[in-house]
């Protein structure tokens, strides 16, 4: 039995989908554990691009079981779209996809609330407007609708009636927005039941049986460490826990089940939406990273903010998540930079700070070291020794500074552009 957790170690968009696709052949079951359709996971297989927002990208591998875990907030319409988009692939999606009965449903009023609240705020979060925060709020307020509720439609109607009354009051009275009709929401839920009712299971029990049967399980996170609602740069965060705690809560597995935690990390760093970002480069080089790295959101199309590798952030991410190895992605994007900057620490008011101060991150000044760049194309490299000398130096420098082994390198978008570091 093994249970590998793949976690975004920065601000999301680290190339998780590609790495999860790489780990999938060695897994029997792939579980998405938190977030919702705010995530956009892009996988390229033989030049064909797939973007998943909800379904684990492991679905592209025949025979693998994919689970939408209890920690996920699930948009029924988005799920339908994704399943439809895979119709032509002859992948037998429906018999391999399980949905936790405890996953909460995102309904249109959640998206409307997300938009209304963002409009109302003076400090914008830059939310993806996918209804994530309002759906998790309903979960905490105990007024949410869960996938498993479709097993008792009479009770579900009562729950929706109560929930919708509150939402409509808020939308109308506080935000002056249009309200939602009960029957329209019920139509969505009925469709969800018809299309996906058979896939709804007690996935916690299913996973514990799988552990007992010695299966290999891969837990797939969305977003990343610094967007975690507890450990990230609050309030500029998402409304769930992409970190290791979320992997356990969002699946029902326990810490003794986990055998490896892989931190997925870009060779530079990006952030979408608002919030502090000490190593952001707003100049020409940041723009060059954005263009070379095609750094535009897979969900919203927004340009991502780009900057230099942040060692303190990674060190903290490794501690919080118990990261046992690192997968370093997008090394190819750094080709052609004469110098590559790495922030090895921070200063606040001229004094060195040796940790990641998430609550006062807007006050830190990064302390940079500069490394020599390289001009060679690394996308054809298939082992560490194939990389140009300065690229190897860069990777070794990061590994030493972070203090955790870089086990896997990704030097291009396809499955083929990935290899183990070894040495
Ligand atoms: P929300 O989760 O849609 O409410 O967005 C909250 C913050 O998290 C915003 O700054 C988003 O840009 C950011 N965010 C949400 N999902 C992702 C993701 O998958 N990648 C990167 N940033 C994300």
CSV table of C-alpha atoms and ligand atoms in Angstrom, one decimal:
chain,number,residue,atom,x,y,z
A,1,UNK,CA,0.0,0.0,0.0
A,2,UNK,CA,1.2,3.5,-0.6
A,3,UNK,CA,-0.4,6.9,-0.3
A,4,UNK,CA,1.3,9.8,-2.1
A,5,UNK,CA,0.1,13.4,-1.6
A,6,UNK,CA,0.8,15.8,-4.4
A,7,UNK,CA,0.6,19.4,-3.0
A,8,UNK,CA,1.2,22.7,-4.7
A,9,UNK,CA,4.0,24.3,-2.7
A,10,UNK,CA,3.6,27.9,-3.8
A,11,UNK,CA,0.6,30.0,-4.8
A,12,UNK,CA,-0.9,27.4,-7.1
A,13,UNK,CA,-0.4,26.8,-10.8
A,14,UNK,CA,2.9,24.9,-10.2
A,15,UNK,CA,2.2,22.3,-12.8
A,16,UNK,CA,0.4,19.9,-10.5
A,17,UNK,CA,-1.8,18.3,-13.2
A,18,UNK,CA,1.2,17.4,-15.3
A,19,UNK,CA,3.0,15.9,-12.3
A,20,UNK,CA,-0.2,14.0,-11.2
A,21,UNK,CA,-0.4,12.7,-14.7
A,22,UNK,CA,3.2,11.5,-14.3
A,23,UNK,CA,2.5,9.7,-11.0
A,24,UNK,CA,-0.8,8.2,-12.1
A,25,UNK,CA,0.6,5.1,-13.9
A,26,UNK,CA,2.0,4.0,-10.5
A,27,UNK,CA,-1.3,4.6,-8.7
A,28,UNK,CA,-4.6,2.6,-8.6
A,29,UNK,CA,-6.8,5.4,-7.2
A,30,UNK,CA,-6.5,9.2,-7.6
A,31,UNK,CA,-8.5,11.5,-5.2
A,32,UNK,CA,-9.0,15.2,-5.5
A,33,UNK,CA,-9.3,16.4,-1.9
A,34,UNK,CA,-10.2,20.1,-1.8
A,35,UNK,CA,-11.2,23.2,-3.8
A,36,UNK,CA,-13.5,23.2,-6.8
A,37,UNK,CA,-13.7,24.6,-10.3
A,38,UNK,CA,-11.5,27.5,-9.2
A,39,UNK,CA,-8.6,25.2,-10.1
A,40,UNK,CA,-7.6,24.6,-13.7
A,41,UNK,CA,-5.4,21.6,-14.2
A,42,UNK,CA,-3.9,21.4,-17.7
A,43,UNK,CA,-2.4,18.1,-19.1
A,44,UNK,CA,-0.8,17.8,-22.5
A,45,UNK,CA,-0.8,14.3,-24.0
A,46,UNK,CA,0.7,13.9,-27.5
A,47,UNK,CA,0.1,17.6,-28.3
A,48,UNK,CA,-3.5,17.4,-27.2
A,49,UNK,CA,-4.4,19.7,-24.3
A,50,UNK,CA,-6.9,18.8,-21.6
A,51,UNK,CA,-8.1,21.2,-18.9
A,52,UNK,CA,-9.8,19.8,-15.8
A,53,UNK,CA,-11.4,21.8,-13.1
A,54,UNK,CA,-12.9,19.1,-11.0
A,55,UNK,CA,-12.2,15.6,-12.3
A,56,UNK,CA,-8.8,14.3,-11.3
A,57,UNK,CA,-6.6,14.3,-14.4
A,58,UNK,CA,-5.9,10.6,-13.7
A,59,UNK,CA,-9.1,10.0,-15.6
A,60,UNK,CA,-7.1,10.1,-18.8
A,61,UNK,CA,-5.5,6.8,-17.8
A,62,UNK,CA,-7.7,3.8,-18.5
A,63,UNK,CA,-8.5,1.6,-15.6
A,64,UNK,CA,-7.7,4.1,-12.9
A,65,UNK,CA,-10.4,5.0,-10.3
A,66,UNK,CA,-10.8,8.7,-9.7
A,67,UNK,CA,-12.6,10.2,-6.7
A,68,UNK,CA,-14.0,13.6,-6.0
A,69,UNK,CA,-13.4,13.7,-2.3
A,70,UNK,CA,-15.5,14.9,0.5
A,71,UNK,CA,-13.4,18.1,0.8
A,72,UNK,CA,-14.2,19.2,-2.7
A,73,UNK,CA,-17.0,21.7,-3.5
A,74,UNK,CA,-18.6,20.4,-6.7
A,75,UNK,CA,-20.4,22.4,-9.4
A,76,UNK,CA,-22.8,20.0,-11.0
A,77,UNK,CA,-22.9,21.9,-14.4
A,78,UNK,CA,-19.1,22.0,-14.5
A,79,UNK,CA,-18.9,18.3,-13.8
A,80,UNK,CA,-21.4,17.6,-16.7
A,81,UNK,CA,-19.2,19.7,-19.1
A,82,UNK,CA,-16.1,17.9,-18.1
A,83,UNK,CA,-17.6,14.4,-18.5
A,84,UNK,CA,-19.1,15.5,-21.9
A,85,UNK,CA,-15.7,16.8,-23.0
A,86,UNK,CA,-14.3,13.3,-22.5
A,87,UNK,CA,-17.0,11.5,-24.4
A,88,UNK,CA,-15.1,11.2,-27.6
A,89,UNK,CA,-12.1,9.7,-25.8
A,90,UNK,CA,-13.7,6.3,-25.1
A,91,UNK,CA,-12.4,6.5,-21.5
A,92,UNK,CA,-15.3,4.9,-19.7
A,93,UNK,CA,-15.5,7.8,-17.3
A,94,UNK,CA,-18.7,6.9,-15.5
A,95,UNK,CA,-17.6,3.5,-14.2
A,96,UNK,CA,-14.3,5.0,-13.0
A,97,UNK,CA,-15.4,8.2,-11.3
A,98,UNK,CA,-16.7,8.2,-7.7
A,99,UNK,CA,-18.2,11.2,-5.9
A,100,UNK,CA,-18.1,11.5,-2.2
A,101,UNK,CA,-21.6,11.7,-0.6
A,102,UNK,CA,-20.2,14.4,1.7
A,103,UNK,CA,-18.9,16.8,-1.1
A,104,UNK,CA,-20.9,20.0,-1.1
A,105,UNK,CA,-22.7,21.3,-4.2
A,106,UNK,CA,-22.0,24.7,-5.7
A,107,UNK,CA,-25.2,26.1,-6.9
A,108,UNK,CA,-25.8,29.3,-8.9
A,109,UNK,CA,-26.5,31.4,-5.8
A,110,UNK,CA,-23.0,30.6,-4.6
A,111,UNK,CA,-21.5,32.1,-7.7
A,112,UNK,CA,-23.8,35.1,-7.5
A,113,UNK,CA,-22.8,35.6,-3.8
A,114,UNK,CA,-19.1,35.4,-4.8
A,115,UNK,CA,-19.5,38.1,-7.3
A,116,UNK,CA,-21.7,40.3,-5.1
A,117,UNK,CA,-19.3,40.1,-2.2
A,118,UNK,CA,-16.3,40.8,-4.3
A,119,UNK,CA,-18.0,43.9,-5.8
A,120,UNK,CA,-19.0,45.0,-2.2
A,121,UNK,CA,-15.4,44.7,-0.8
A,122,UNK,CA,-13.0,47.5,-0.7
A,123,UNK,CA,-10.0,45.0,-0.5
A,124,UNK,CA,-10.7,42.8,-3.5
A,125,UNK,CA,-9.5,39.2,-3.2
A,126,UNK,CA,-9.4,38.5,-7.0
A,127,UNK,CA,-11.6,35.5,-6.5
A,128,UNK,CA,-12.3,33.3,-9.6
A,129,UNK,CA,-16.0,33.9,-8.9
A,130,UNK,CA,-16.7,30.1,-9.0
A,131,UNK,CA,-18.7,30.2,-5.8
A,132,UNK,CA,-16.0,28.5,-3.8
A,133,UNK,CA,-16.0,30.8,-0.7
A,134,UNK,CA,-19.8,31.0,-0.4
A,135,UNK,CA,-20.1,27.2,-0.7
A,136,UNK,CA,-17.6,26.5,2.0
A,137,UNK,CA,-19.3,29.2,4.1
A,138,UNK,CA,-22.6,27.3,3.8
A,139,UNK,CA,-20.8,24.1,4.8
A,140,UNK,CA,-19.5,25.8,8.0
A,141,UNK,CA,-22.9,27.4,8.7
A,142,UNK,CA,-24.4,23.9,8.2
A,143,UNK,CA,-26.8,25.0,5.5
A,144,UNK,CA,-25.0,23.4,2.6
A,145,UNK,CA,-26.4,20.8,0.1
A,146,UNK,CA,-24.3,17.7,-0.2
A,147,UNK,CA,-24.0,15.3,-3.1
A,148,UNK,CA,-25.4,12.5,-0.9
A,149,UNK,CA,-28.5,14.6,-0.1
A,150,UNK,CA,-29.9,13.5,-3.5
A,151,UNK,CA,-30.6,10.1,-1.9
A,152,UNK,CA,-33.5,11.7,0.1
A,153,UNK,CA,-35.1,14.3,-2.2
A,154,UNK,CA,-37.8,15.3,0.3
A,155,UNK,CA,-35.3,16.2,2.9
A,156,UNK,CA,-33.1,17.9,0.3
A,157,UNK,CA,-36.1,20.1,-0.7
A,158,UNK,CA,-36.5,21.2,2.9
A,159,UNK,CA,-32.8,22.0,3.2
A,160,UNK,CA,-32.7,23.9,-0.1
A,161,UNK,CA,-35.8,25.9,0.9
A,162,UNK,CA,-34.1,27.1,4.1
A,163,UNK,CA,-30.8,27.8,2.5
A,164,UNK,CA,-32.2,29.6,-0.5
A,165,UNK,CA,-34.3,31.9,1.7
A,166,UNK,CA,-31.2,33.1,3.4
A,167,UNK,CA,-29.3,33.5,0.2
A,168,UNK,CA,-32.1,35.4,-1.6
A,169,UNK,CA,-32.5,37.7,1.4
A,170,UNK,CA,-28.7,38.5,1.3
A,171,UNK,CA,-28.6,38.9,-2.4
A,172,UNK,CA,-31.7,41.2,-2.6
A,173,UNK,CA,-31.5,43.2,0.7
A,174,UNK,CA,-27.7,43.6,1.1
A,175,UNK,CA,-26.4,43.5,-2.5
A,176,UNK,CA,-29.5,44.6,-4.5
A,177,UNK,CA,-29.0,41.6,-6.8
A,178,UNK,CA,-31.5,39.3,-8.5
A,179,UNK,CA,-32.8,36.3,-6.5
A,180,UNK,CA,-33.0,32.7,-7.5
A,181,UNK,CA,-36.1,30.5,-8.0
A,182,UNK,CA,-36.4,27.3,-6.0
A,183,UNK,CA,-37.5,25.2,-9.0
A,184,UNK,CA,-34.6,26.4,-11.2
A,185,UNK,CA,-32.1,25.2,-8.6
A,186,UNK,CA,-34.0,21.9,-8.1
A,187,UNK,CA,-33.8,21.3,-11.9
A,188,UNK,CA,-30.0,21.5,-11.6
A,189,UNK,CA,-30.0,19.1,-8.7
A,190,UNK,CA,-32.4,16.7,-10.4
A,191,UNK,CA,-30.1,16.6,-13.4
A,192,UNK,CA,-27.1,16.0,-11.2
A,193,UNK,CA,-29.0,13.1,-9.6
A,194,UNK,CA,-30.0,11.6,-12.9
A,195,UNK,CA,-26.5,11.9,-14.4
A,196,UNK,CA,-24.3,11.2,-11.4
A,197,UNK,CA,-26.5,9.6,-8.7
A,198,UNK,CA,-24.9,6.2,-9.3
A,199,UNK,CA,-21.4,7.5,-8.7
A,200,UNK,CA,-22.1,8.9,-5.3
A,201,UNK,CA,-20.5,6.8,-2.5
A,202,UNK,CA,-19.2,6.8,0.9
A,203,UNK,CA,-15.7,7.4,-0.5
A,204,UNK,CA,-14.1,7.5,3.0
A,205,UNK,CA,-15.1,3.9,3.5
A,206,UNK,CA,-14.0,3.0,0.0
A,207,UNK,CA,-10.6,4.5,0.6
A,208,UNK,CA,-10.0,2.6,3.8
A,209,UNK,CA,-10.9,-0.6,2.2
A,210,UNK,CA,-8.5,0.2,-0.6
A,211,UNK,CA,-5.8,0.8,2.0
A,212,UNK,CA,-6.5,-2.6,3.5
A,213,UNK,CA,-6.3,-4.2,0.1
A,214,UNK,CA,-2.8,-2.7,-0.4
A,215,UNK,CA,-3.9,-0.3,-3.2
A,216,UNK,CA,-1.7,2.6,-4.3
A,217,UNK,CA,-3.5,5.9,-3.7
A,218,UNK,CA,-2.6,9.4,-5.0
A,219,UNK,CA,-4.1,12.4,-3.3
A,220,UNK,CA,-4.3,15.4,-5.6
A,221,UNK,CA,-4.4,19.0,-4.2
A,222,UNK,CA,-5.6,22.1,-5.9
A,223,UNK,CA,-4.2,25.6,-5.5
A,224,UNK,CA,-1.2,25.8,-3.3
A,225,UNK,CA,0.3,26.2,0.2
A,226,UNK,CA,0.3,30.0,0.3
A,227,UNK,CA,-3.4,30.2,-0.7
A,228,UNK,CA,-4.3,28.0,2.3
A,229,UNK,CA,-7.0,29.6,4.4
A,230,UNK,CA,-5.1,28.9,7.6
A,231,UNK,CA,-1.5,29.1,6.5
A,232,UNK,CA,-1.6,31.4,3.5
A,233,UNK,CA,-1.7,35.1,3.1
A,234,UNK,CA,-5.1,35.7,4.6
A,235,UNK,CA,-7.5,37.2,3.5
A,236,UNK,CA,-5.9,36.8,0.0
A,237,UNK,CA,-6.4,33.1,0.0
A,238,UNK,CA,-8.8,30.5,-1.2
A,239,UNK,CA,-11.5,29.1,1.2
A,240,UNK,CA,-10.0,25.6,1.7
A,241,UNK,CA,-6.8,23.9,2.9
A,242,UNK,CA,-4.6,22.8,0.0
A,243,UNK,CA,-2.0,21.8,2.6
A,244,UNK,CA,-1.5,18.4,4.1
A,245,UNK,CA,-4.3,18.8,6.7
A,246,UNK,CA,-6.7,19.4,3.9
A,247,UNK,CA,-5.6,16.2,2.2
A,248,UNK,CA,-6.6,14.2,5.3
A,249,UNK,CA,-9.8,16.1,6.0
A,250,UNK,CA,-10.8,16.0,2.4
A,251,UNK,CA,-10.5,12.3,2.0
A,252,UNK,CA,-11.0,10.8,5.4
A,253,UNK,CA,-7.6,9.1,5.3
A,254,UNK,CA,-5.3,9.6,8.3
A,255,UNK,CA,-1.8,10.7,8.8
A,256,UNK,CA,-0.5,7.1,9.3
A,257,UNK,CA,-1.8,6.2,5.8
A,258,UNK,CA,0.4,8.8,4.1
A,259,UNK,CA,3.7,7.4,2.8
A,260,UNK,CA,5.1,10.4,0.7
A,261,UNK,CA,4.4,14.1,0.3
A,262,UNK,CA,5.5,15.6,-3.0
A,263,UNK,CA,5.8,19.4,-3.1
A,264,UNK,CA,5.2,20.6,-6.6
A,265,UNK,CA,7.1,23.8,-7.2
A,266,UNK,CA,7.8,26.0,-10.2
A,267,UNK,CA,11.4,27.0,-10.9
A,268,UNK,CA,10.2,30.6,-10.5
A,269,UNK,CA,6.9,31.7,-8.9
A,270,UNK,CA,3.5,33.1,-9.9
A,271,UNK,CA,0.4,34.3,-8.2
A,272,UNK,CA,-3.1,35.1,-9.6
A,273,UNK,CA,-5.4,37.6,-8.0
A,274,UNK,CA,-4.6,40.1,-5.2
A,275,UNK,CA,-2.4,39.9,-2.2
A,276,UNK,CA,1.3,40.3,-1.2
A,277,UNK,CA,4.0,38.8,-3.4
A,278,UNK,CA,7.5,39.8,-2.2
A,279,UNK,CA,9.4,38.5,-5.2
A,280,UNK,CA,7.1,39.8,-7.9
A,281,UNK,CA,8.9,41.3,-10.9
A,282,UNK,CA,6.7,44.0,-12.4
A,283,UNK,CA,9.3,44.9,-15.0
A,284,UNK,CA,10.5,43.5,-18.3
A,285,UNK,CA,11.8,40.2,-16.8
A,286,UNK,CA,8.5,39.5,-15.1
A,287,UNK,CA,6.8,40.1,-18.4
A,288,UNK,CA,9.2,37.8,-20.1
A,289,UNK,CA,8.5,35.0,-17.5
A,290,UNK,CA,4.8,35.5,-18.2
A,291,UNK,CA,5.2,35.2,-22.0
A,292,UNK,CA,7.7,32.3,-22.0
A,293,UNK,CA,5.7,30.4,-19.3
A,294,UNK,CA,2.3,31.2,-20.9
A,295,UNK,CA,1.3,32.4,-17.5
A,296,UNK,CA,-2.4,33.0,-18.0
A,297,UNK,CA,-5.0,31.4,-15.7
A,298,UNK,CA,-6.4,28.1,-17.0
A,299,UNK,CA,-9.8,29.0,-15.3
A,300,UNK,CA,-10.1,32.7,-15.8
A,301,UNK,CA,-7.6,33.5,-18.5
A,302,UNK,CA,-6.2,36.3,-16.2
A,303,UNK,CA,-2.5,37.1,-16.6
A,304,UNK,CA,-0.6,35.7,-13.7
A,305,UNK,CA,1.8,37.9,-11.7
A,306,UNK,CA,5.3,36.5,-12.1
A,307,UNK,CA,8.5,36.7,-10.0
A,308,UNK,CA,11.6,34.9,-8.7
A,309,UNK,CA,11.9,31.7,-6.6
A,310,UNK,CA,11.3,32.3,-3.0
A,311,UNK,CA,13.3,30.0,-0.7
A,312,UNK,CA,11.6,31.1,2.6
A,313,UNK,CA,8.2,30.4,1.2
A,314,UNK,CA,9.3,27.0,0.1
A,315,UNK,CA,11.0,26.2,3.4
A,316,UNK,CA,7.8,27.0,5.3
A,317,UNK,CA,5.8,25.1,2.8
A,318,UNK,CA,8.0,22.0,3.3
A,319,UNK,CA,7.6,22.3,7.1
A,320,UNK,CA,3.8,22.8,7.1
A,321,UNK,CA,3.2,20.0,4.6
A,322,UNK,CA,5.9,17.5,5.7
A,323,UNK,CA,7.2,17.5,2.1
A,324,UNK,CA,9.4,14.5,1.6
A,325,UNK,CA,10.5,15.3,-2.0
A,326,UNK,CA,10.1,18.1,-4.5
A,327,UNK,CA,9.1,18.1,-8.2
A,328,UNK,CA,10.6,21.2,-9.8
A,329,UNK,CA,8.6,22.2,-12.9
A,330,UNK,CA,9.0,24.7,-15.8
A,331,UNK,CA,12.8,24.8,-15.7
A,332,UNK,CA,12.7,25.4,-19.5
A,333,UNK,CA,11.0,28.8,-19.0
A,334,UNK,CA,14.2,30.2,-17.5
A,335,UNK,CA,16.2,29.6,-20.7
A,336,UNK,CA,17.8,32.8,-22.1
A,337,UNK,CA,17.9,34.8,-18.9
A,338,UNK,CA,21.4,36.2,-18.4
A,339,UNK,CA,21.0,36.2,-14.6
A,340,UNK,CA,18.4,34.4,-12.5
A,341,UNK,CA,17.4,35.8,-9.2
A,342,UNK,CA,16.5,33.7,-6.1
A,343,UNK,CA,15.2,35.2,-2.9
A,344,UNK,CA,17.1,33.5,-0.1
A,345,UNK,CA,15.5,35.4,2.8
A,346,UNK,CA,13.6,38.5,3.8
A,347,UNK,CA,14.2,41.8,5.6
A,348,UNK,CA,11.7,43.8,7.6
A,349,UNK,CA,12.8,47.3,8.5
A,350,UNK,CA,16.4,46.3,7.6
A,351,UNK,CA,16.4,43.3,9.9
A,352,UNK,CA,16.7,39.8,8.6
A,353,UNK,CA,13.6,37.5,9.1
A,354,UNK,CA,14.2,33.8,8.8
A,355,UNK,CA,10.7,32.6,8.3
A,356,UNK,CA,7.7,33.2,6.0
A,357,UNK,CA,5.7,35.9,7.8
A,358,UNK,CA,2.3,35.3,6.0
A,359,UNK,CA,0.4,38.0,8.0
A,360,UNK,CA,2.8,40.8,7.3
A,361,UNK,CA,4.2,39.6,4.0
A,362,UNK,CA,3.4,43.0,2.4
A,363,UNK,CA,6.2,44.5,4.6
A,364,UNK,CA,9.1,42.2,3.7
A,365,UNK,CA,11.9,43.0,1.3
A,366,UNK,CA,13.4,40.0,-0.4
A,367,UNK,CA,17.2,39.4,-0.2
A,368,UNK,CA,18.3,38.2,-3.6
A,369,UNK,CA,21.2,36.1,-4.9
A,370,UNK,CA,21.9,36.1,-8.6
A,371,UNK,CA,22.9,32.9,-10.5
A,372,UNK,CA,24.2,32.6,-14.0
A,373,UNK,CA,21.6,31.7,-16.6
A,374,UNK,CA,21.8,29.5,-19.7
A,375,UNK,CA,20.9,29.8,-23.4
A,376,UNK,CA,20.5,26.1,-24.3
A,377,UNK,CA,17.1,24.6,-24.9
A,378,UNK,CA,16.5,22.1,-22.1
A,379,UNK,CA,13.3,20.6,-23.4
A,380,UNK,CA,15.1,17.7,-25.0
A,381,UNK,CA,17.0,16.8,-21.8
A,382,UNK,CA,16.1,13.4,-20.4
A,383,UNK,CA,18.4,13.2,-17.5
A,384,UNK,CA,20.0,15.6,-15.0
A,385,UNK,CA,23.5,15.3,-16.6
A,386,UNK,CA,21.9,16.4,-20.0
A,387,UNK,CA,21.2,19.9,-18.5
A,388,UNK,CA,23.5,22.8,-19.1
A,389,UNK,CA,26.0,23.4,-16.3
A,390,UNK,CA,24.3,26.6,-15.1
A,391,UNK,CA,20.9,24.9,-15.0
A,392,UNK,CA,22.3,22.1,-12.9
A,393,UNK,CA,23.9,24.7,-10.6
A,394,UNK,CA,20.6,26.4,-10.3
A,395,UNK,CA,18.7,23.3,-9.3
A,396,UNK,CA,21.4,22.2,-6.9
A,397,UNK,CA,21.4,25.7,-5.3
A,398,UNK,CA,17.6,25.5,-4.8
A,399,UNK,CA,17.8,22.0,-3.3
A,400,UNK,CA,20.6,23.0,-0.9
A,401,UNK,CA,18.8,26.3,0.1
A,402,UNK,CA,15.4,24.5,0.7
A,403,UNK,CA,17.0,21.5,2.4
A,404,UNK,CA,14.6,19.0,0.7
A,405,UNK,CA,15.5,16.7,-2.1
A,406,UNK,CA,14.5,17.7,-5.6
A,407,UNK,CA,13.5,14.3,-7.0
A,408,UNK,CA,11.7,15.1,-10.3
A,409,UNK,CA,12.4,17.7,-12.9
A,410,UNK,CA,10.0,18.9,-15.6
A,411,UNK,CA,11.5,20.7,-18.6
A,412,UNK,CA,8.5,21.0,-20.9
A,413,UNK,CA,4.7,20.6,-21.0
A,414,UNK,CA,4.5,17.0,-22.1
A,415,UNK,CA,4.7,13.7,-20.2
A,416,UNK,CA,8.0,13.0,-22.1
A,417,UNK,CA,9.6,16.2,-20.7
A,418,UNK,CA,9.9,14.8,-17.2
A,419,UNK,CA,12.7,12.8,-15.4
A,420,UNK,CA,14.1,11.9,-12.0
A,421,UNK,CA,17.0,13.9,-10.8
A,422,UNK,CA,19.2,11.1,-9.4
A,423,UNK,CA,22.5,12.6,-8.3
B,1,LIG,P1,-11.3,31.7,-5.0
B,1,LIG,O1,-10.8,30.4,-4.4
B,1,LIG,O2,-11.9,31.5,-6.4
B,1,LIG,O3,-12.2,32.4,-4.1
B,1,LIG,O4,-10.1,32.7,-5.2
B,1,LIG,C1,-9.3,33.1,-4.1
B,1,LIG,C2,-7.9,33.4,-4.5
B,1,LIG,O5,-7.2,32.2,-4.8
B,1,LIG,C3,-7.7,34.4,-5.7
B,1,LIG,O6,-6.6,35.1,-5.6
B,1,LIG,C4,-7.6,33.4,-6.9
B,1,LIG,O7,-6.9,33.9,-7.9
B,1,LIG,C5,-6.7,32.3,-6.2
B,1,LIG,N1,-6.9,31.0,-6.8
B,1,LIG,C6,-8.0,30.2,-6.7
B,1,LIG,N2,-7.8,29.0,-7.4
B,1,LIG,C7,-6.6,29.1,-7.9
B,1,LIG,C8,-5.8,28.2,-8.7
B,1,LIG,O8,-6.2,27.1,-9.0
B,1,LIG,N3,-4.5,28.7,-9.0
B,1,LIG,C9,-4.0,29.9,-8.6
B,1,LIG,N4,-4.7,30.7,-7.8
B,1,LIG,C10,-6.0,30.4,-7.5
